[in-house]
Tab-separated table of C-alpha atoms in Angstrom:
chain	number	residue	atom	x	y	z
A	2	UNK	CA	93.192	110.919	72.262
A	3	UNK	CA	90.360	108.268	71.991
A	4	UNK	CA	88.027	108.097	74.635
A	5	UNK	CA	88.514	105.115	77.069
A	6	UNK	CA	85.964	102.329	78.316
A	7	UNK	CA	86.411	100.654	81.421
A	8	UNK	CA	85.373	96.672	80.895
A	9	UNK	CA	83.704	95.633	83.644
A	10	UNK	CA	82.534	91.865	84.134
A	11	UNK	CA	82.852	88.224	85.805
A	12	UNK	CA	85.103	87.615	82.669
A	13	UNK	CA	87.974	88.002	84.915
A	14	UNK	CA	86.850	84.825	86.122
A	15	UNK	CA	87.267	82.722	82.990
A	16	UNK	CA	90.159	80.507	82.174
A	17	UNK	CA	90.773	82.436	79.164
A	18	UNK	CA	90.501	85.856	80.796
A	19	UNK	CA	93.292	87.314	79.053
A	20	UNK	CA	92.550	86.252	75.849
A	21	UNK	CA	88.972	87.713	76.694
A	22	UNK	CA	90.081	91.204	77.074
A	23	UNK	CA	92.062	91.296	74.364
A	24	UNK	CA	89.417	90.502	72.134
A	25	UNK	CA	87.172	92.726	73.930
A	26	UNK	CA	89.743	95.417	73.228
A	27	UNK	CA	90.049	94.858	70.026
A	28	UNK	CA	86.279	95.758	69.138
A	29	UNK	CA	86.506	98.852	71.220
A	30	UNK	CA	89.736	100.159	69.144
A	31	UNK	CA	87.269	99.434	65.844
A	32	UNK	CA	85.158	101.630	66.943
A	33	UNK	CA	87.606	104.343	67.705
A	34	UNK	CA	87.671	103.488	71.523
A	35	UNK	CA	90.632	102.494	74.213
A	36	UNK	CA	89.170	99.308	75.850
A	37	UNK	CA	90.454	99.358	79.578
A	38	UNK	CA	90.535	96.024	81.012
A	39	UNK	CA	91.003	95.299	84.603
A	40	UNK	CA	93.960	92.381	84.012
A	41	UNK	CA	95.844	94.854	81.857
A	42	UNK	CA	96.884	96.444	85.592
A	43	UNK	CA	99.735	94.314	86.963
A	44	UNK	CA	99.311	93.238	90.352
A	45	UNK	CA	101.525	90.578	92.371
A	46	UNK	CA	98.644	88.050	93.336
A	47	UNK	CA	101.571	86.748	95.858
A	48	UNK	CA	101.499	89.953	97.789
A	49	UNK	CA	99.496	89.831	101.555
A	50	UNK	CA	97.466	93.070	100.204
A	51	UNK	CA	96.926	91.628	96.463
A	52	UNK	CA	93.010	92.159	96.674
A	53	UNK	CA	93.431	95.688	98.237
A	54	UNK	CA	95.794	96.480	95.038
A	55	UNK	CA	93.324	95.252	92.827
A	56	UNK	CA	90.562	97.291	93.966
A	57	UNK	CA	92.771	100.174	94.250
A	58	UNK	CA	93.794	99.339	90.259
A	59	UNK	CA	90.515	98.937	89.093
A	60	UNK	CA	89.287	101.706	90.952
A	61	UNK	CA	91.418	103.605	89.486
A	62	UNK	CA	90.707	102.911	86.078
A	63	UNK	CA	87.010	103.433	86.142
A	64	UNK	CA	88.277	107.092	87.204
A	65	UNK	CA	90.114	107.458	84.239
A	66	UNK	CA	87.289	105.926	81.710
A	67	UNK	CA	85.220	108.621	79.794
A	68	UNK	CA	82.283	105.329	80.148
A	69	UNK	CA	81.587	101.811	81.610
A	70	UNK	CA	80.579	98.543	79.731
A	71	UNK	CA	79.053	95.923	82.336
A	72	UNK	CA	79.147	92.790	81.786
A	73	UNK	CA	75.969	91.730	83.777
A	74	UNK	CA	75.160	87.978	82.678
A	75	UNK	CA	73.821	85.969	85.483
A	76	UNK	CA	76.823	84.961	87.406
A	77	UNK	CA	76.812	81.887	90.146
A	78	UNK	CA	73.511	82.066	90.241
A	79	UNK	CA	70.060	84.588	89.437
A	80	UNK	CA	71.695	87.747	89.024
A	81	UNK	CA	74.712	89.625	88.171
A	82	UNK	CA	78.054	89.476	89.354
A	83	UNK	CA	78.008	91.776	92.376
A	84	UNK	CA	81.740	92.894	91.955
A	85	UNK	CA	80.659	94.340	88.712
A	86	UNK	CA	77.864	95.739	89.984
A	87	UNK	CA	79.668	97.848	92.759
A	88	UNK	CA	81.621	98.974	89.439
A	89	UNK	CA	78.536	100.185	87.619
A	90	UNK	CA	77.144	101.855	90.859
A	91	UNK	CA	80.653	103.850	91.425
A	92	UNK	CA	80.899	104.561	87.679
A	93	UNK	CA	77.442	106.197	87.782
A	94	UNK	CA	78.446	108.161	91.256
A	95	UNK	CA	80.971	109.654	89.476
A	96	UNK	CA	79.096	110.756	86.509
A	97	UNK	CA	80.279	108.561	83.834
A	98	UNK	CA	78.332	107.641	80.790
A	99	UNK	CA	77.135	103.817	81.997
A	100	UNK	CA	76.078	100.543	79.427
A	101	UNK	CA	75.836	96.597	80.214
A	102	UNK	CA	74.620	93.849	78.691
A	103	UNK	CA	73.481	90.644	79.496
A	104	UNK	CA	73.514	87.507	77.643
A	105	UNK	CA	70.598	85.687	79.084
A	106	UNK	CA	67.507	87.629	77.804
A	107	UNK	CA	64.985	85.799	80.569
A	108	UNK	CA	63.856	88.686	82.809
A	109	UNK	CA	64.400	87.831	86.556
A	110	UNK	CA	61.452	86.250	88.205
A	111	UNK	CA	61.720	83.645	85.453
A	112	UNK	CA	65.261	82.918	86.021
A	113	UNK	CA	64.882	83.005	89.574
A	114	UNK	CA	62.659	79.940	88.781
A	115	UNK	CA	65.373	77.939	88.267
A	116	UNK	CA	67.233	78.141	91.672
A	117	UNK	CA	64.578	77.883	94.115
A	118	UNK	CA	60.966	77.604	94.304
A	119	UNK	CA	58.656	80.567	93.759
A	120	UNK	CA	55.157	81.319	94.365
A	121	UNK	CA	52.315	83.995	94.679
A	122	UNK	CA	52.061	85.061	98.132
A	123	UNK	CA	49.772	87.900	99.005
A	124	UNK	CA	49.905	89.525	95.491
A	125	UNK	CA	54.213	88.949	95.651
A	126	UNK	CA	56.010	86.400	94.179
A	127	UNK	CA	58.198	85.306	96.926
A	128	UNK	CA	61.039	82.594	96.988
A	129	UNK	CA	61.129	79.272	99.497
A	130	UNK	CA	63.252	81.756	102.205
A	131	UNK	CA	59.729	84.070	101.994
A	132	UNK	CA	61.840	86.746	100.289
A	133	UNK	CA	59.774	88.659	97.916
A	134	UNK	CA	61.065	88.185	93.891
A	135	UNK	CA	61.190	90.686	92.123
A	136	UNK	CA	58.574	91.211	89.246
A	137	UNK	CA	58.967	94.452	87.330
A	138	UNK	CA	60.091	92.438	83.857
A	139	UNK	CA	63.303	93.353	84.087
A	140	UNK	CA	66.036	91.756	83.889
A	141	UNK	CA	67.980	92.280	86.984
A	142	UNK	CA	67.153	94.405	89.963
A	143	UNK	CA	65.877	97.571	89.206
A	144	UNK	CA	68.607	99.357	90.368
A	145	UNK	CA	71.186	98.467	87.173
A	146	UNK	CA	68.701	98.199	85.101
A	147	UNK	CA	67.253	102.051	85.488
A	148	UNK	CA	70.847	103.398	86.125
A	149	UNK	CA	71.451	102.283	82.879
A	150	UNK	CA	68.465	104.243	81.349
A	151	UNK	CA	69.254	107.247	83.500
A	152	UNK	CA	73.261	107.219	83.091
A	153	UNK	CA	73.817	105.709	79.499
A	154	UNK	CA	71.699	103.248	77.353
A	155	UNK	CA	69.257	100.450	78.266
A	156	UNK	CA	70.478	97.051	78.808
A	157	UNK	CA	71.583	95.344	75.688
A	158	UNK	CA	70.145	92.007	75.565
A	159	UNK	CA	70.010	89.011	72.354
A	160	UNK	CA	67.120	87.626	71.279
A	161	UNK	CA	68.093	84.348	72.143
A	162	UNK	CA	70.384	83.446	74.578
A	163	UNK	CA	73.654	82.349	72.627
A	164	UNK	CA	75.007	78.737	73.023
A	165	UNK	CA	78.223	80.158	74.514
A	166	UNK	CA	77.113	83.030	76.828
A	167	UNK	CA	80.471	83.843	77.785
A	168	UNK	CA	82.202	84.171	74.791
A	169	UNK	CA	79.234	85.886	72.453
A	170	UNK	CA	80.089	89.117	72.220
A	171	UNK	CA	77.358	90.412	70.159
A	172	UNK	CA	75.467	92.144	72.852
A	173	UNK	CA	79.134	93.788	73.850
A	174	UNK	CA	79.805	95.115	70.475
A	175	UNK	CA	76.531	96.913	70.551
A	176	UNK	CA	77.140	98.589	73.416
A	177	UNK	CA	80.332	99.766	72.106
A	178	UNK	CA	78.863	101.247	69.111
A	179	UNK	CA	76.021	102.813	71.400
A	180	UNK	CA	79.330	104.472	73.254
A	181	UNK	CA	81.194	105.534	70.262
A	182	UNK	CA	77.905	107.310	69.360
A	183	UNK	CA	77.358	108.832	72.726
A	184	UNK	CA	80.933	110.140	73.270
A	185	UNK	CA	81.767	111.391	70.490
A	186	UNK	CA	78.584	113.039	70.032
A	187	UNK	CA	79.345	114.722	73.401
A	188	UNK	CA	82.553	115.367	71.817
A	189	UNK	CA	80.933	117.187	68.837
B	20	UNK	CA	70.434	118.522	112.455
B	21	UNK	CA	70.986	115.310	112.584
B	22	UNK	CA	73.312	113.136	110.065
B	23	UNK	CA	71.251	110.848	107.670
B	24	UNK	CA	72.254	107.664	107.105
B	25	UNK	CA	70.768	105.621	103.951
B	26	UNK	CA	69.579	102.057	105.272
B	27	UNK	CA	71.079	99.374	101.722
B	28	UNK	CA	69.933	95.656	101.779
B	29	UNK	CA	67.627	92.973	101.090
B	30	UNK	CA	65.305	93.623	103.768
B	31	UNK	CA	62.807	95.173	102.094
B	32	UNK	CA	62.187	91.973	100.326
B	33	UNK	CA	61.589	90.160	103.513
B	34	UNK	CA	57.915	89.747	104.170
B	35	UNK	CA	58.594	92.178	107.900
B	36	UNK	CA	60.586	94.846	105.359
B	37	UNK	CA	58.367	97.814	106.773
B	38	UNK	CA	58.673	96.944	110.642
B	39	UNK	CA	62.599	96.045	110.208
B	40	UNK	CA	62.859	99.492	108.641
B	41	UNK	CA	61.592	100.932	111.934
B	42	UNK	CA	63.673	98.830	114.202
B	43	UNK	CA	66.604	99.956	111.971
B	44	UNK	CA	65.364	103.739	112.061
B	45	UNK	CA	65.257	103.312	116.262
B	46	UNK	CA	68.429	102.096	116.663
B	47	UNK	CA	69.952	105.011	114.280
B	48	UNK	CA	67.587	107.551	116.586
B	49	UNK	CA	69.567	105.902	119.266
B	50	UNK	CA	72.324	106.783	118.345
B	51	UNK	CA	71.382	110.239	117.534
B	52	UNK	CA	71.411	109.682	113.837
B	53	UNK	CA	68.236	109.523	111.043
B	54	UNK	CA	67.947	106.360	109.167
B	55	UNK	CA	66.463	106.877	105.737
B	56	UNK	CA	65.064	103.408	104.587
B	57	UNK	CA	64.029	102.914	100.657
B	58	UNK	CA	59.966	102.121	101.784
B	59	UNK	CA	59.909	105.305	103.476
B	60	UNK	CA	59.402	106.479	100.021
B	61	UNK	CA	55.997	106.188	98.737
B	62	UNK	CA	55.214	104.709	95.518
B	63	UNK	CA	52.617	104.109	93.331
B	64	UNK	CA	53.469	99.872	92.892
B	65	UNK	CA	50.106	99.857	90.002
B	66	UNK	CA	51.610	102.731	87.859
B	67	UNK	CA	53.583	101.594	84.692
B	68	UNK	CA	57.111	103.300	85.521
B	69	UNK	CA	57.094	101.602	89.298
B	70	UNK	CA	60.175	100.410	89.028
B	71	UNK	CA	61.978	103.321	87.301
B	72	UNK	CA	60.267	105.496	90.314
B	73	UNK	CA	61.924	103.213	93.319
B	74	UNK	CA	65.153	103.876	91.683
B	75	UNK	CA	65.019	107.672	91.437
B	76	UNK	CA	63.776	108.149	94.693
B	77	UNK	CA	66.588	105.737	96.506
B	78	UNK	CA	69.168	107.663	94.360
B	79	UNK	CA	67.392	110.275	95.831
B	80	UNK	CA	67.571	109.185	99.229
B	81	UNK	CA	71.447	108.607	99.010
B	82	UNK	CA	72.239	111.859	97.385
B	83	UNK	CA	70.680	113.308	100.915
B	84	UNK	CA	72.475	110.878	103.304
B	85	UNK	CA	75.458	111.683	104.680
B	86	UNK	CA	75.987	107.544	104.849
B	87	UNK	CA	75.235	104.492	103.783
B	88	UNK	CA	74.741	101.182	105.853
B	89	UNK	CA	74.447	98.238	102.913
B	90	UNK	CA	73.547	94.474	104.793
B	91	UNK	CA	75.410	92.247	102.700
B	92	UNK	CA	74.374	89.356	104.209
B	93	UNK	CA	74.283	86.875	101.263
B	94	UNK	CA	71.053	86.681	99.095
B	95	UNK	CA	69.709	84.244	96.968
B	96	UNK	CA	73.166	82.490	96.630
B	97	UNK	CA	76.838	82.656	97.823
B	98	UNK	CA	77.499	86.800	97.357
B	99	UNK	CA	75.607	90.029	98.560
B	100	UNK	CA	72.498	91.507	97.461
B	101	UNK	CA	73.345	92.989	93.799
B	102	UNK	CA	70.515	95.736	94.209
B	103	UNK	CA	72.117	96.933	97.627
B	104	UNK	CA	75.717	96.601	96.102
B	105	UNK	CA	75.414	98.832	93.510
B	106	UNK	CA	73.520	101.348	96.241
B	107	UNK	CA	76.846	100.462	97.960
B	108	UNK	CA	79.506	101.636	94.859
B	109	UNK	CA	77.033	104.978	94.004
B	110	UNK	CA	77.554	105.906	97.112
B	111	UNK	CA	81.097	105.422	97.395
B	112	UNK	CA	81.514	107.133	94.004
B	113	UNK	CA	79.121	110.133	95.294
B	114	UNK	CA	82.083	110.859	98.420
B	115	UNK	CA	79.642	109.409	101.401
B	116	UNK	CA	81.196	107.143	104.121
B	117	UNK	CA	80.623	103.775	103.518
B	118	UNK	CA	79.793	101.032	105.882
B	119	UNK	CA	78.419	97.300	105.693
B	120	UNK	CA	77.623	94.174	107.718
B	121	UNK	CA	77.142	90.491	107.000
B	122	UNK	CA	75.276	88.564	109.065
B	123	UNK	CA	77.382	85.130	107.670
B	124	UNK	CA	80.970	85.353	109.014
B	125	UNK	CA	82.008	82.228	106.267
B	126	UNK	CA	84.751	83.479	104.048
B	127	UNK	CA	83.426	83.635	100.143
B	128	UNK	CA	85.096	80.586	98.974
B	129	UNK	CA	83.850	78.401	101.805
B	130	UNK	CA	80.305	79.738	100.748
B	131	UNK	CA	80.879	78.752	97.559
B	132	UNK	CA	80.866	75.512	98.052
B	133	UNK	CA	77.412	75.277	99.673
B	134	UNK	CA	76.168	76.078	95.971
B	135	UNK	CA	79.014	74.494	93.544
B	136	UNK	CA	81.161	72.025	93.583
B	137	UNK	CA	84.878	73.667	93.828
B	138	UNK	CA	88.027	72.129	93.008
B	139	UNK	CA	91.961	73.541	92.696
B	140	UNK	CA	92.873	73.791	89.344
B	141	UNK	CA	96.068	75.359	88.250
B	142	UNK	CA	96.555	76.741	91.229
B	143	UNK	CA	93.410	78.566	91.566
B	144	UNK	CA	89.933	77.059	92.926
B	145	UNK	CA	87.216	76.886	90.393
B	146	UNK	CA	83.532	76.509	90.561
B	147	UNK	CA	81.646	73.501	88.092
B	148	UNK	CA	81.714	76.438	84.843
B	149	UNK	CA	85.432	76.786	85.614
B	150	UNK	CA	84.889	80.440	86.551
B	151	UNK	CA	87.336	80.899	89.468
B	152	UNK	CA	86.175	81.773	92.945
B	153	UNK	CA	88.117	84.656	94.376
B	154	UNK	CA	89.885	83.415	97.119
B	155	UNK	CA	91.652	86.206	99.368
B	156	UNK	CA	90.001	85.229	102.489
B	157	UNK	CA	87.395	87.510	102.095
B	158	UNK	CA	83.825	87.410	102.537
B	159	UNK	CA	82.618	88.488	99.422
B	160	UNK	CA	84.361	90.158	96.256
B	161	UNK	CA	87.143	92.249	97.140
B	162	UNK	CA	85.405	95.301	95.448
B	163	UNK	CA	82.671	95.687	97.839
B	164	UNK	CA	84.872	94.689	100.947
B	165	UNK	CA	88.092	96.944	99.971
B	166	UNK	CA	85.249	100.144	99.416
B	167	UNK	CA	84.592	99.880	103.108
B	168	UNK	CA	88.131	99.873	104.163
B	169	UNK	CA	88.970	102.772	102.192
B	170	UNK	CA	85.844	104.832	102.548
B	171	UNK	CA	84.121	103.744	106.075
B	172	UNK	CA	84.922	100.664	107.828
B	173	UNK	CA	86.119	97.207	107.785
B	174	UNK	CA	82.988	94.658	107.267
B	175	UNK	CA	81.551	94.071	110.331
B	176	UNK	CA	80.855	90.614	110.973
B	177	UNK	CA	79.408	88.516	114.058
B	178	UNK	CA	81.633	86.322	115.602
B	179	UNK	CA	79.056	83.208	114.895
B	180	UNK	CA	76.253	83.065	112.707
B	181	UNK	CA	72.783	84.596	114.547
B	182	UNK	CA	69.763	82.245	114.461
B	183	UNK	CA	67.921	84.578	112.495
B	184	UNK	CA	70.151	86.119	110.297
B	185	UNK	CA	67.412	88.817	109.226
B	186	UNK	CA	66.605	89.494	112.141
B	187	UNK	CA	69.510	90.141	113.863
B	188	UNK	CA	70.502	93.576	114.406
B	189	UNK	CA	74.092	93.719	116.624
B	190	UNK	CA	76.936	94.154	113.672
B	191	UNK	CA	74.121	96.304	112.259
B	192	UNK	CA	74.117	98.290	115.925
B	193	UNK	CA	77.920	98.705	115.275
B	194	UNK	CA	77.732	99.903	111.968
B	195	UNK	CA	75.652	102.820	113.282
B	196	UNK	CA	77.545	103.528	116.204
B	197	UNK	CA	80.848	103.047	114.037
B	198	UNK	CA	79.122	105.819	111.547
B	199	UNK	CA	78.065	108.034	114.640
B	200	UNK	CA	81.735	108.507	115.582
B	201	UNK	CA	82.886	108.920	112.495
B	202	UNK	CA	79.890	111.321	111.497
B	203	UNK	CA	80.182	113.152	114.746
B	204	UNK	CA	84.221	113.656	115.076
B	205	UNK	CA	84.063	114.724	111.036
B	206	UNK	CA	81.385	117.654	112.407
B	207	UNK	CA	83.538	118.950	115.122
């Protein structure tokens, strides 16, 4: 039975969702994978506990996924999409192997930038709010970022940030092929 | 001994992190219950692998605690805190009771707009990208609020917005005496 990927990410959120994870999908089962995809569950959005389902679904295909692929482009506003980010941090508590990309290659203070003010305060960069920024060079917070070199592969990132950074799935595909290669070596 | 409970949130990026960690610690002592807070650890910030060093010893930190508190107060934008979220799902996926608070009692989608512009569009609302905003009444993505309800308790908000909303410690007070009953009637 191929091994299965859970497909994490604020794609939900896109108009063209669907069409989305069926591409998604698609490169997973060319590279010998079963692409699970959190709008393949069937959920009746007209239900009072709709939400609670959902989690409940998606929950419960993370625990059937050999792995995780997050989708962690900057969402609504600096950083990544914190639903998918409680995704990547349950994945990892429960052992499985954990990848993500990211389609804007700017590492965080930068991007931070362009929200809000930022200066040097102290030796910190902090934001107008005083809230320190943080300045390791990473990409995101620290915690994806490492739990992806602890738990799976580093964060796959492009060069250059593609013109349509929802719908590039360049960075994806690579962390695909970096989970074929991982699982099935483990399968070996 | 007493139960540990792992201290998740922004604050230690407020420019006060260290002495909120020890008003957080008291109130948990209070209660008859150890707070462990992530600057408790001590870390070289000068040495190359800084960042990589934080994350293995909060990982560490929540492997020890029997619970984790996570502020999700919104940061930097409309949601939670993605470093303390994905504390938030490791722990959930590592078995430990979960709890949170928000200092901001808006729903999501009324945050939303403080950021975006957000319209109805086919029946759903949609920020200026045309990402949809989830919209279940909650006050932040479902994934982070249903993980409380399943594995501690329901988000615990304040009726109205403090002053200070970093500074503010009552739905955090709850959250530990919330976690002290559960934590104490789960020992005998």
């Amino acid at each position: 039975m191929p091994m299965k990927i859970y497909l994490a990410g604020p794609d939900v959120f896109l108009p063209d969702a669907i069409a989305i994870g069926r591409r998604k999908a698609d490169i997973c089962a060319r590279h010998g994978l079963t692409g699970l995809y959190p709008l393949d569950n069937t959920v009746d959005l007209s239900a009072p506990d709709a939400s609670l389902a959902i989690f409940k679904a998606n929950e419960a295909m993370i625990d059937a996924a050999d792995a995780i692929i997050a989708n962690l482009t900057p969402f609504r506003g600096a950083g990544a999409d914190p639903g998918t980010v409680y995704e990547l941090g349950y994945a990892a508590g429960r052992g499985k192997l954990c990848l993500g990309y990211s389609n804007d290659p700017a590492v965080y203070a930068e991007r931070v930038r362009q929200f809000t003010q930022v200066t040097a305060h102290d030796g910190r960069l902090v934001d107008k709010c005083g809230l320190t920024v943080e300045d390791f060079g990473l990409s995101d917070n620290l915690m994806m970022i490492h739990a992806l070199d602890c738990y799976g592969c580093a964060l796959v990132t492009p060069r250059e940030r593609p013109a349509d950074i929802w719908h590039d799935f360049t960075a994806f595909e690579t962390c695909v092929q970096l989970a074929a290669e991982r699982l099935l070596a483990g399968r070996a």
